[in-house]
Short mmCIF file of C-alpha atoms in Angstrom, two decimals:
data_model
loop_
_atom_site.label_atom_id
_atom_site.label_comp_id
_atom_site.label_asym_id
_atom_site.label_seq_id
_atom_site.Cartn_x
_atom_site.Cartn_y
_atom_site.Cartn_z
CA MET A 15 -6.12 6.84 29.79
CA SER A 16 -2.74 8.47 29.57
CA ASP A 17 -0.85 5.47 31.05
CA ALA A 18 -2.70 2.99 28.90
CA LEU A 19 -1.53 5.11 25.83
CA ASP A 20 1.87 5.17 26.62
CA ARG A 21 2.12 1.39 27.31
CA VAL A 22 3.46 0.35 23.84
CA VAL A 23 6.07 3.10 23.82
CA ASP A 24 7.05 1.89 27.24
CA ARG A 25 7.42 -1.53 26.09
CA ILE A 26 9.46 -0.50 23.20
CA ARG A 27 11.70 1.32 25.64
CA ASP A 28 12.12 -1.80 27.87
CA VAL A 29 13.65 -3.52 25.07
CA ARG A 30 16.18 -0.78 23.86
CA GLY A 31 19.12 -3.00 24.37
CA GLU A 32 17.49 -5.85 22.16
CA LEU A 33 16.38 -3.54 19.48
CA ALA A 34 19.68 -1.82 19.10
CA PRO A 35 21.37 -4.56 16.94
CA LEU A 36 18.39 -5.02 14.93
CA LEU A 37 18.16 -1.44 14.11
CA GLU A 38 21.73 -1.19 13.15
CA GLU A 39 21.46 -4.12 10.68
CA ALA A 40 18.47 -2.44 9.20
CA ARG A 41 20.50 0.68 8.63
CA LEU A 42 23.58 -1.34 7.17
CA ALA A 43 20.91 -3.10 4.97
CA ARG A 44 19.73 0.11 3.60
CA LEU A 45 23.11 1.31 2.79
CA ALA A 46 23.92 -1.92 1.22
CA ARG A 47 20.63 -1.63 -1.02
CA SER A 48 21.67 1.71 -2.17
CA GLU A 49 25.12 0.55 -3.40
CA VAL A 50 23.75 -2.05 -5.62
CA PRO A 51 24.64 -1.39 -9.43
CA GLY A 52 21.88 0.58 -11.22
CA ALA A 53 20.45 1.81 -7.97
CA ASP A 54 19.50 4.92 -9.63
CA SER A 55 16.87 3.51 -11.76
CA SER A 56 15.64 0.74 -9.31
CA ALA A 57 12.42 0.81 -7.11
CA VAL A 58 14.92 2.27 -4.37
CA CYS A 59 16.75 5.18 -4.86
CA ALA A 60 20.42 5.35 -3.93
CA TRP A 61 20.66 8.63 -1.88
CA ASN A 62 17.83 8.29 0.50
CA HIS A 63 16.36 4.87 0.97
CA PHE A 64 13.22 5.24 2.92
CA GLU A 65 11.93 8.40 1.38
CA ASN A 66 12.35 7.24 -2.12
CA ILE A 67 10.63 3.85 -2.33
CA PRO A 68 7.91 4.06 -4.77
CA THR A 69 5.04 6.34 -3.35
CA PHE A 70 2.73 3.59 -3.54
CA PHE A 71 4.47 1.76 -0.98
CA ASN A 72 4.16 4.53 1.71
CA TRP A 73 3.00 3.09 4.86
CA ASN A 74 0.32 5.26 6.18
CA ASN A 75 -2.72 6.01 4.47
CA ARG A 76 -2.01 4.28 1.32
CA PRO A 77 -3.86 2.20 -1.19
CA ARG A 78 -3.41 -1.48 -1.24
CA MET B 14 1.99 11.03 27.54
CA ALA B 15 3.77 12.28 24.56
CA THR B 16 1.58 13.97 21.90
CA VAL B 17 1.39 12.09 18.59
CA ASN B 18 1.14 14.78 15.96
CA GLY B 19 0.27 14.35 12.30
CA MET B 20 -2.90 12.99 10.46
CA ARG B 21 -4.83 16.12 11.39
CA GLY B 22 -7.06 17.15 8.38
CA VAL B 23 -6.55 16.40 4.71
CA SER B 24 -4.00 17.85 2.61
CA ARG B 25 -5.12 19.88 -0.39
CA VAL B 26 -2.28 18.73 -2.57
CA PRO B 27 -1.88 14.80 -2.82
CA ALA B 28 1.42 13.03 -3.26
CA TYR B 29 -0.10 10.52 -5.77
CA VAL B 30 -3.27 9.93 -7.64
CA VAL B 31 -4.66 6.52 -8.35
CA MET B 32 -5.96 6.05 -11.91
CA GLN B 33 -8.23 3.40 -13.26
CA PRO B 34 -7.47 2.76 -16.95
CA THR B 35 -10.05 0.11 -17.35
CA THR B 36 -12.27 -1.56 -14.78
CA LEU B 37 -11.52 -4.99 -16.50
CA CYS B 38 -9.32 -7.60 -15.15
CA ASN B 39 -8.33 -10.73 -16.97
CA LEU B 40 -8.22 -12.63 -13.54
CA ASP B 41 -10.79 -13.23 -10.89
CA CYS B 42 -9.09 -13.40 -7.66
CA VAL B 43 -10.98 -14.99 -4.75
CA TYR B 44 -10.31 -12.03 -2.48
CA CYS B 45 -10.80 -9.02 -4.97
CA TYR B 46 -12.93 -6.01 -3.83
CA LEU B 47 -13.42 -4.70 -7.18
CA PRO B 48 -17.06 -4.90 -8.31
CA LEU B 49 -16.78 -4.21 -11.80
CA ARG B 50 -13.83 -6.41 -12.72
CA ALA B 51 -15.46 -8.51 -15.38
CA GLN B 52 -16.56 -5.15 -17.57
CA ASP B 53 -14.30 -3.35 -19.89
CA ARG B 54 -14.96 0.35 -19.03
CA ARG B 55 -12.08 2.37 -20.16
CA MET B 56 -11.11 5.61 -19.15
CA PRO B 57 -11.30 8.24 -21.83
CA VAL B 58 -8.26 10.31 -22.74
CA GLU B 59 -10.00 13.49 -21.56
CA VAL B 60 -9.90 12.09 -18.12
CA ALA B 61 -6.17 11.73 -18.13
CA ARG B 62 -5.73 15.22 -19.65
CA ALA B 63 -7.96 16.65 -16.90
CA VAL B 64 -5.89 15.03 -14.09
CA ALA B 65 -2.54 15.82 -15.78
CA ALA B 66 -3.18 19.41 -15.76
CA ASP B 67 -3.00 19.42 -12.09
CA ALA B 68 -0.45 16.60 -11.55
CA ASN B 69 2.11 18.38 -14.04
CA VAL B 70 2.01 21.57 -11.72
CA TRP B 71 2.22 19.41 -8.51
CA ALA B 72 5.16 17.52 -9.87
CA ALA B 73 7.15 20.78 -10.62
CA ARG B 74 6.71 21.80 -6.95
CA ASP B 75 7.49 18.31 -5.30
CA ARG B 76 7.60 14.62 -5.80
CA PHE B 77 4.27 13.43 -7.45
CA SER B 78 3.28 9.96 -8.76
CA VAL B 79 0.51 8.37 -10.88
CA VAL B 80 -0.44 5.00 -9.90
CA TRP B 81 -2.09 3.02 -12.72
CA HIS B 82 -4.20 0.54 -10.94
CA GLY B 83 -7.20 -1.48 -11.88
CA GLY B 84 -8.96 -3.37 -12.86
CA GLU B 85 -5.75 -4.85 -14.53
CA PRO B 86 -4.19 -1.81 -16.19
CA LEU B 87 -2.48 -3.78 -18.96
CA ALA B 88 -5.80 -5.08 -19.99
CA ALA B 89 -6.41 -1.47 -21.38
CA GLY B 90 -3.80 -2.41 -23.93
CA ARG B 91 -0.50 -0.56 -24.81
CA GLU B 92 -1.99 1.82 -27.09
CA HIS B 93 -4.63 3.20 -24.89
CA LEU B 94 -2.43 3.00 -21.60
CA GLY B 95 0.10 4.98 -23.93
CA ALA B 96 -2.46 7.54 -24.80
CA LEU B 97 -3.60 7.85 -20.98
CA MET B 98 0.02 8.39 -19.98
CA ALA B 99 0.94 10.84 -22.74
CA PRO B 100 -0.56 14.13 -20.92
CA PHE B 101 1.89 13.72 -17.75
CA GLY B 102 5.10 15.28 -18.02
CA PRO B 103 8.43 13.62 -17.49
CA ALA B 104 8.44 15.19 -13.67
CA VAL B 105 5.50 12.78 -12.98
CA GLU B 106 6.64 9.57 -11.73
CA GLN B 107 4.35 6.74 -13.34
CA HIS B 108 3.88 3.55 -11.49
CA VAL B 109 1.93 0.34 -12.75
CA GLN B 110 0.35 -2.42 -10.33
CA THR B 111 -0.07 -5.30 -12.58
CA ASN B 112 -1.02 -8.88 -11.98
CA ALA B 113 2.07 -9.65 -14.54
CA THR B 114 0.06 -12.25 -16.70
CA LEU B 115 -0.04 -9.97 -19.66
CA LEU B 116 3.69 -8.91 -19.16
CA ASP B 117 5.80 -9.63 -22.20
CA ASP B 118 8.69 -8.16 -24.19
CA ALA B 119 6.62 -5.50 -25.86
CA TRP B 120 5.29 -4.44 -22.42
CA CYS B 121 8.91 -4.31 -20.88
CA GLU B 122 10.14 -2.06 -23.79
CA PHE B 123 6.85 0.19 -23.24
CA PHE B 124 7.67 0.59 -19.29
CA ALA B 125 11.35 1.30 -20.12
CA ALA B 126 10.64 3.90 -22.77
CA ARG B 127 8.49 5.75 -20.49
CA GLY B 128 10.47 5.14 -17.08
CA VAL B 129 7.38 3.48 -15.61
CA ARG B 130 8.07 1.69 -12.32
CA VAL B 131 6.35 -1.74 -12.04
CA SER B 132 4.85 -3.46 -8.90
CA VAL B 133 3.53 -7.11 -9.58
CA SER B 134 0.77 -8.86 -7.34
CA VAL B 135 1.93 -12.09 -6.52
CA ASP B 136 1.10 -14.28 -3.14
CA GLY B 137 4.20 -16.45 -3.07
CA PRO B 138 5.17 -19.77 -4.44
CA GLU B 139 2.47 -21.83 -6.46
CA ASP B 140 0.86 -23.49 -3.30
CA LEU B 141 0.28 -20.02 -1.55
CA ASN B 142 -0.88 -18.49 -4.72
CA GLY B 143 -4.16 -20.38 -5.21
CA GLN B 144 -6.48 -17.36 -4.74
CA ARG B 145 -4.98 -15.89 -7.93
CA VAL B 146 -7.22 -17.29 -10.53
CA SER B 147 -8.40 -16.89 -14.23
CA ARG B 148 -12.04 -16.31 -14.96
CA ALA B 149 -12.32 -20.00 -15.64
CA GLY B 150 -11.10 -20.55 -12.06
CA ARG B 151 -7.73 -21.97 -13.36
CA PRO B 152 -4.56 -21.04 -11.34
CA ALA B 153 -2.70 -18.02 -12.74
CA TYR B 154 0.49 -18.81 -11.25
CA ALA B 155 2.46 -20.20 -14.55
CA ARG B 156 1.44 -16.92 -16.36
CA ILE B 157 2.34 -14.75 -13.46
CA VAL B 158 5.92 -16.24 -13.28
CA GLN B 159 6.24 -15.93 -17.02
CA GLY B 160 5.39 -12.22 -16.86
CA ILE B 161 8.14 -11.71 -14.11
CA ALA B 162 10.75 -13.58 -16.27
CA ALA B 163 10.00 -10.96 -18.86
CA LEU B 164 10.93 -8.24 -16.46
CA ARG B 165 13.96 -9.88 -15.43
CA ARG B 166 14.98 -10.60 -18.88
CA HIS B 167 14.63 -6.86 -19.62
CA GLY B 168 16.53 -5.99 -16.54
CA GLN B 169 13.49 -4.04 -15.30
CA SER B 170 13.70 -3.68 -11.47
CA PHE B 171 10.12 -4.36 -9.79
CA ALA B 172 8.36 -4.14 -6.62
CA ALA B 173 5.76 -6.87 -5.27
CA LEU B 174 2.62 -6.83 -3.23
CA CYS B 175 1.58 -10.05 -1.69
CA VAL B 176 -1.84 -10.84 -0.09
CA VAL B 177 -1.54 -13.31 2.77
CA GLY B 178 -4.68 -15.08 3.50
CA ASP B 179 -3.69 -17.35 6.44
CA PRO B 180 -0.69 -15.62 8.45
CA ARG B 181 0.53 -18.35 10.66
CA PRO B 182 4.21 -19.54 11.37
CA GLY B 183 5.85 -21.43 8.63
CA VAL B 184 4.27 -19.15 6.01
CA ALA B 185 6.42 -16.01 6.36
CA SER B 186 9.97 -17.50 5.98
CA ARG B 187 8.84 -19.44 2.98
CA LEU B 188 7.35 -16.22 1.45
CA TYR B 189 10.42 -14.26 2.28
CA GLU B 190 12.83 -16.85 0.69
CA TYR B 191 10.55 -16.81 -2.41
CA PHE B 192 10.59 -13.18 -2.97
CA LEU B 193 14.43 -13.02 -2.52
CA GLU B 194 14.49 -15.76 -5.50
CA LEU B 195 12.05 -13.69 -7.31
CA GLY B 196 14.28 -10.72 -7.39
CA CYS B 197 11.99 -7.84 -6.28
CA ASP B 198 13.51 -4.47 -4.62
CA THR B 199 10.50 -3.70 -2.50
CA LEU B 200 7.90 -5.84 -0.91
CA GLY B 201 4.46 -4.94 0.58
CA VAL B 202 2.85 -7.74 2.65
CA ASN B 203 -1.12 -7.41 2.88
CA ILE B 204 -2.92 -9.62 5.21
CA GLU B 205 -6.17 -10.25 3.31
CA GLU B 206 -8.82 -7.64 4.12
CA ARG B 207 -12.58 -7.64 4.44
CA GLU B 208 -13.60 -4.99 1.89
CA GLY B 209 -15.49 -4.35 -1.32
CA VAL B 210 -17.20 -7.40 -2.72
CA ASN B 211 -14.74 -9.69 -0.56
CA GLU B 212 -16.87 -10.34 2.51
CA ARG B 213 -14.72 -13.21 3.78
CA ALA B 214 -13.98 -12.85 7.47
CA ASN B 215 -10.37 -11.70 8.31
CA ALA B 216 -10.29 -12.39 12.08
CA HIS B 217 -7.23 -14.56 12.88
CA ASP B 218 -5.56 -16.25 16.04
CA PRO B 219 -3.48 -13.32 17.51
CA ALA B 220 -0.71 -15.49 18.40
CA ALA B 221 -0.51 -16.93 14.92
CA VAL B 222 -0.44 -13.59 13.29
CA ARG B 223 2.16 -12.12 15.82
CA ALA B 224 4.25 -15.26 15.09
CA PHE B 225 4.04 -14.74 11.29
CA TRP B 226 5.41 -11.36 11.54
CA SER B 227 8.11 -12.40 14.07
CA GLU B 228 9.03 -15.07 11.55
CA LEU B 229 9.27 -12.52 8.94
CA VAL B 230 11.67 -10.26 10.81
CA ALA B 231 13.70 -13.04 11.57
CA ALA B 232 13.80 -14.19 7.78
CA TRP B 233 14.50 -10.73 6.61
CA ARG B 234 17.24 -10.41 9.20
CA ALA B 235 19.20 -13.37 7.65
CA ASP B 236 19.15 -11.75 4.17
CA PRO B 237 17.75 -8.06 4.32
CA ARG B 238 18.16 -7.40 0.56
CA ILE B 239 14.53 -6.54 0.10
CA HIS B 240 12.79 -3.37 1.40
CA VAL B 241 10.01 -4.83 3.17
CA ARG B 242 7.30 -2.03 3.77
CA GLU B 243 6.06 -3.39 7.03
CA LEU B 244 9.39 -4.09 8.62
CA GLU B 245 10.72 -0.87 7.54
CA TRP B 246 8.07 1.22 8.95
CA SER B 247 8.28 -0.66 12.17
CA LEU B 248 11.88 -0.24 12.59
CA ARG B 249 11.55 3.38 11.85
CA TYR B 250 8.78 3.81 14.34
CA VAL B 251 10.71 2.04 17.02
CA GLY B 252 13.97 3.85 16.24
CA ALA B 253 12.15 6.97 16.63
CA VAL B 254 10.41 5.95 20.04
CA LEU B 255 13.97 5.29 21.32
CA ASP B 256 15.40 8.46 19.94
CA GLY B 257 12.42 10.42 21.35
CA THR B 258 11.21 11.59 17.85
CA SER B 259 8.22 9.53 17.29
CA GLY B 260 5.60 12.12 17.98
CA ASP B 261 6.49 13.91 14.64
CA LEU B 262 6.84 10.57 12.56
CA LEU B 263 3.54 10.58 10.80
CA PRO B 264 2.61 12.98 7.90
CA ARG B 265 1.27 16.40 9.12
CA GLU B 266 -1.80 15.85 7.21
CA LEU B 267 -3.65 12.91 5.65
CA ASP B 268 -2.81 12.46 2.08
CA PRO B 269 -6.17 12.64 -0.06
CA ILE B 270 -4.97 9.90 -2.46
CA PRO B 271 -7.74 10.81 -4.94
CA THR B 272 -8.58 7.67 -6.98
CA VAL B 273 -9.82 8.59 -10.31
CA GLY B 274 -12.25 6.14 -11.73
CA HIS B 275 -12.70 5.01 -15.48
CA ASP B 276 -15.21 7.74 -15.70
CA GLY B 277 -13.38 10.56 -14.17
CA ALA B 278 -15.36 10.13 -10.70
CA VAL B 279 -12.91 10.99 -7.63
CA VAL B 280 -12.84 9.04 -4.55
CA LEU B 281 -10.72 10.23 -1.71
CA LEU B 282 -8.58 8.32 0.89
CA SER B 283 -9.58 4.90 -0.06
CA PRO B 284 -9.68 3.47 -3.35
CA GLU B 285 -11.36 0.54 -2.26
CA LEU B 286 -14.55 2.68 -1.92
CA ALA B 287 -14.80 3.44 -5.96
CA GLY B 288 -17.68 1.61 -7.36
CA PHE B 289 -19.64 1.08 -4.28
CA HIS B 290 -23.11 2.71 -3.10
CA ASP B 291 -24.25 3.64 0.34
CA PRO B 292 -27.65 4.58 1.12
CA VAL B 293 -26.34 7.69 3.11
CA HIS B 294 -23.17 8.47 1.45
CA GLY B 295 -24.12 7.64 -2.13
CA ASP B 296 -21.25 6.79 -4.37
CA PHE B 297 -18.48 8.34 -2.01
CA SER B 298 -17.31 10.46 -4.74
CA SER B 299 -16.21 13.91 -4.29
CA GLY B 300 -17.03 15.20 -7.90
CA ASN B 301 -15.73 14.25 -11.31
CA VAL B 302 -12.63 15.82 -13.21
CA LEU B 303 -14.69 16.21 -16.55
CA GLN B 304 -16.70 18.85 -14.55
CA ALA B 305 -14.18 20.56 -12.19
CA PRO B 306 -10.36 20.57 -11.94
CA LEU B 307 -9.05 17.92 -9.51
CA SER B 308 -7.41 20.64 -7.56
CA GLU B 309 -10.70 22.21 -7.11
CA LEU B 310 -12.27 18.81 -5.74
CA LEU B 311 -9.51 18.78 -3.25
CA VAL B 312 -10.08 22.15 -1.85
CA ALA B 313 -12.85 21.30 0.79
CA PRO B 314 -12.82 17.55 1.41
CA ARG B 315 -15.21 17.99 4.27
CA ARG B 316 -17.97 18.64 1.90
CA THR B 317 -17.98 14.94 1.04
CA SER B 318 -20.63 13.40 3.38
CA TRP B 319 -18.49 10.68 4.68
CA VAL B 320 -15.14 12.52 5.12
CA PRO B 321 -16.16 14.32 8.37
CA GLU B 322 -17.33 11.02 10.03
CA PHE B 323 -13.84 9.47 8.86
CA LEU B 324 -11.79 12.41 10.26
CA ALA B 325 -13.73 11.99 13.65
CA GLY B 326 -12.64 8.28 13.56
CA VAL B 327 -9.04 9.24 13.03
CA GLU B 328 -9.39 11.55 16.19
CA ALA B 329 -10.91 8.75 18.16
CA CYS B 330 -8.08 6.48 17.14
CA ARG B 331 -5.71 9.21 18.36
CA GLU B 332 -7.42 9.56 21.76
CA THR B 333 -7.90 5.87 22.59
CA CYS B 334 -5.28 3.69 20.66
CA PRO B 335 -1.81 3.32 22.09
CA TYR B 336 -0.66 2.13 18.48
CA PHE B 337 -1.83 5.40 16.85
CA GLY B 338 1.71 6.88 16.65
CA PHE B 339 2.89 3.86 14.73
CA CYS B 340 -0.42 3.43 12.54
CA GLY B 341 -1.78 6.89 11.95
CA GLY B 342 -5.33 5.50 12.40
CA GLY B 343 -7.55 3.03 10.63
CA HIS B 344 -7.95 3.31 6.91
CA ALA B 345 -11.48 4.34 5.79
CA ALA B 346 -12.37 1.52 3.64
CA ASN B 347 -11.37 -1.08 6.48
CA ARG B 348 -13.50 1.02 8.96
CA TYR B 349 -16.51 1.06 6.62
CA PHE B 350 -16.50 -2.53 5.28
CA GLU B 351 -15.75 -3.92 8.97
CA HIS B 352 -17.99 -1.41 10.94
CA GLY B 353 -20.26 -0.34 8.53
CA ARG B 354 -19.45 3.44 9.48
CA PHE B 355 -16.29 5.57 9.41
CA ASP B 356 -15.77 6.72 13.02
CA GLY B 357 -15.14 3.41 14.65
CA THR B 358 -11.96 2.67 15.68
CA GLU B 359 -10.01 -0.55 15.90
CA THR B 360 -10.54 -3.20 13.09
CA GLU B 361 -9.40 -6.63 12.19
CA HIS B 362 -7.06 -5.06 9.64
CA CYS B 363 -5.63 -2.92 12.39
CA ARG B 364 -5.25 -5.79 14.38
CA ASN B 365 -3.58 -8.19 11.68
CA SER B 366 -1.58 -5.44 9.94
CA LYS B 367 -0.47 -2.85 12.49
CA ILE B 368 -1.04 -4.39 16.17
CA HIS B 369 0.30 -7.73 15.63
CA LEU B 370 2.86 -6.59 13.32
CA LEU B 371 4.59 -4.25 15.98
CA GLU B 372 4.04 -6.81 18.58
CA GLY B 373 5.66 -9.51 16.20
CA VAL B 374 8.77 -7.26 15.91
CA LEU B 375 8.95 -6.93 19.70
CA ASP B 376 8.43 -10.79 20.21
CA HIS B 377 11.26 -11.25 17.77
CA VAL B 378 13.80 -9.38 19.92
CA ARG B 379 12.48 -10.63 23.03
CA ARG B 380 13.05 -14.48 22.01
CA PRO B 381 15.57 -16.39 24.17
#
């Protein structure tokens, strides 16, 4: 069972090289979003993007 | 295998509470799960005061939010919604999830004065928005757009929640372009779920759903101005896998997410269960804030009959599902409304919104 449970993680590691540019673009996109004027009052906070989206938009165990 | 930590038991302190200021909704969307949306049962201010007594304490310690949800919260009217919001101190973030059809200048001023964060429900351009209809069955799109225009006129930033009934190639890029034009900061994409009074089947062709998510990644990548909830979490997870930190990514405990119904009844973990009755589990509630403080109702969630069965289901997911580290376990309402019980594992919702999502992201980077 352990091997079966690891198969998703293994497949992610298999495409590490292909994921790297996408992850870098995502990082830059977060920085760019936090730099928009008035970011302090927007749905996305300036200093810590992911943790400061509205709590209602948390991924896990959230209402829809 | 690396142990996936997190999601063990239920926290005694929530990060947010969902409040139902009225059961009424002025729309009658085809996929809606709410059973009492044609009736105007309003939350008394005493219920809000009871919740605020704990919320103000929690907010002094950590970030805490109230989400005014429905019915349609704006259908409660400004005077009543204002009275319900008043007991919550300035440290409590207030959010409203609205269908936007009642939004006007006066509502925008109301939100601005109180620092309320707004999220609108809209499913995309007019031809993809046909499930959102009035009580007379007429399309609500024109009124939704009019309401969002008021937000933009007032410079009010907003998030959007979009329900997708038919996830397939061709849809995702159109949706993303639409939401870029709409001007939302944050977007949540919900593949339609089978829950509540919505009994429509939600099984889709796996290849089509994967292609939908893969296409959304490509569209987002071309102009990543919007924080897309599903993509942000996917990329955060794969990044953590590559860094070797994914075992600690999930929250340590489940958030109880208390939903406080119009009458003060509290339902934990899944707002979609509120208003339903089961021969074994009754009304799913864990008590009423008019009879006991909310903090007291959260002390022993396992006393609520269905919660231990749900927690067994989360552990079953941990033991059997290779996507658990990404997902954290199926939601209670999806398990119940798809399986008829809480300790089953994989649901159609898991496949549509978690498994095919992650696979779609991987498909995107593997493309020739």
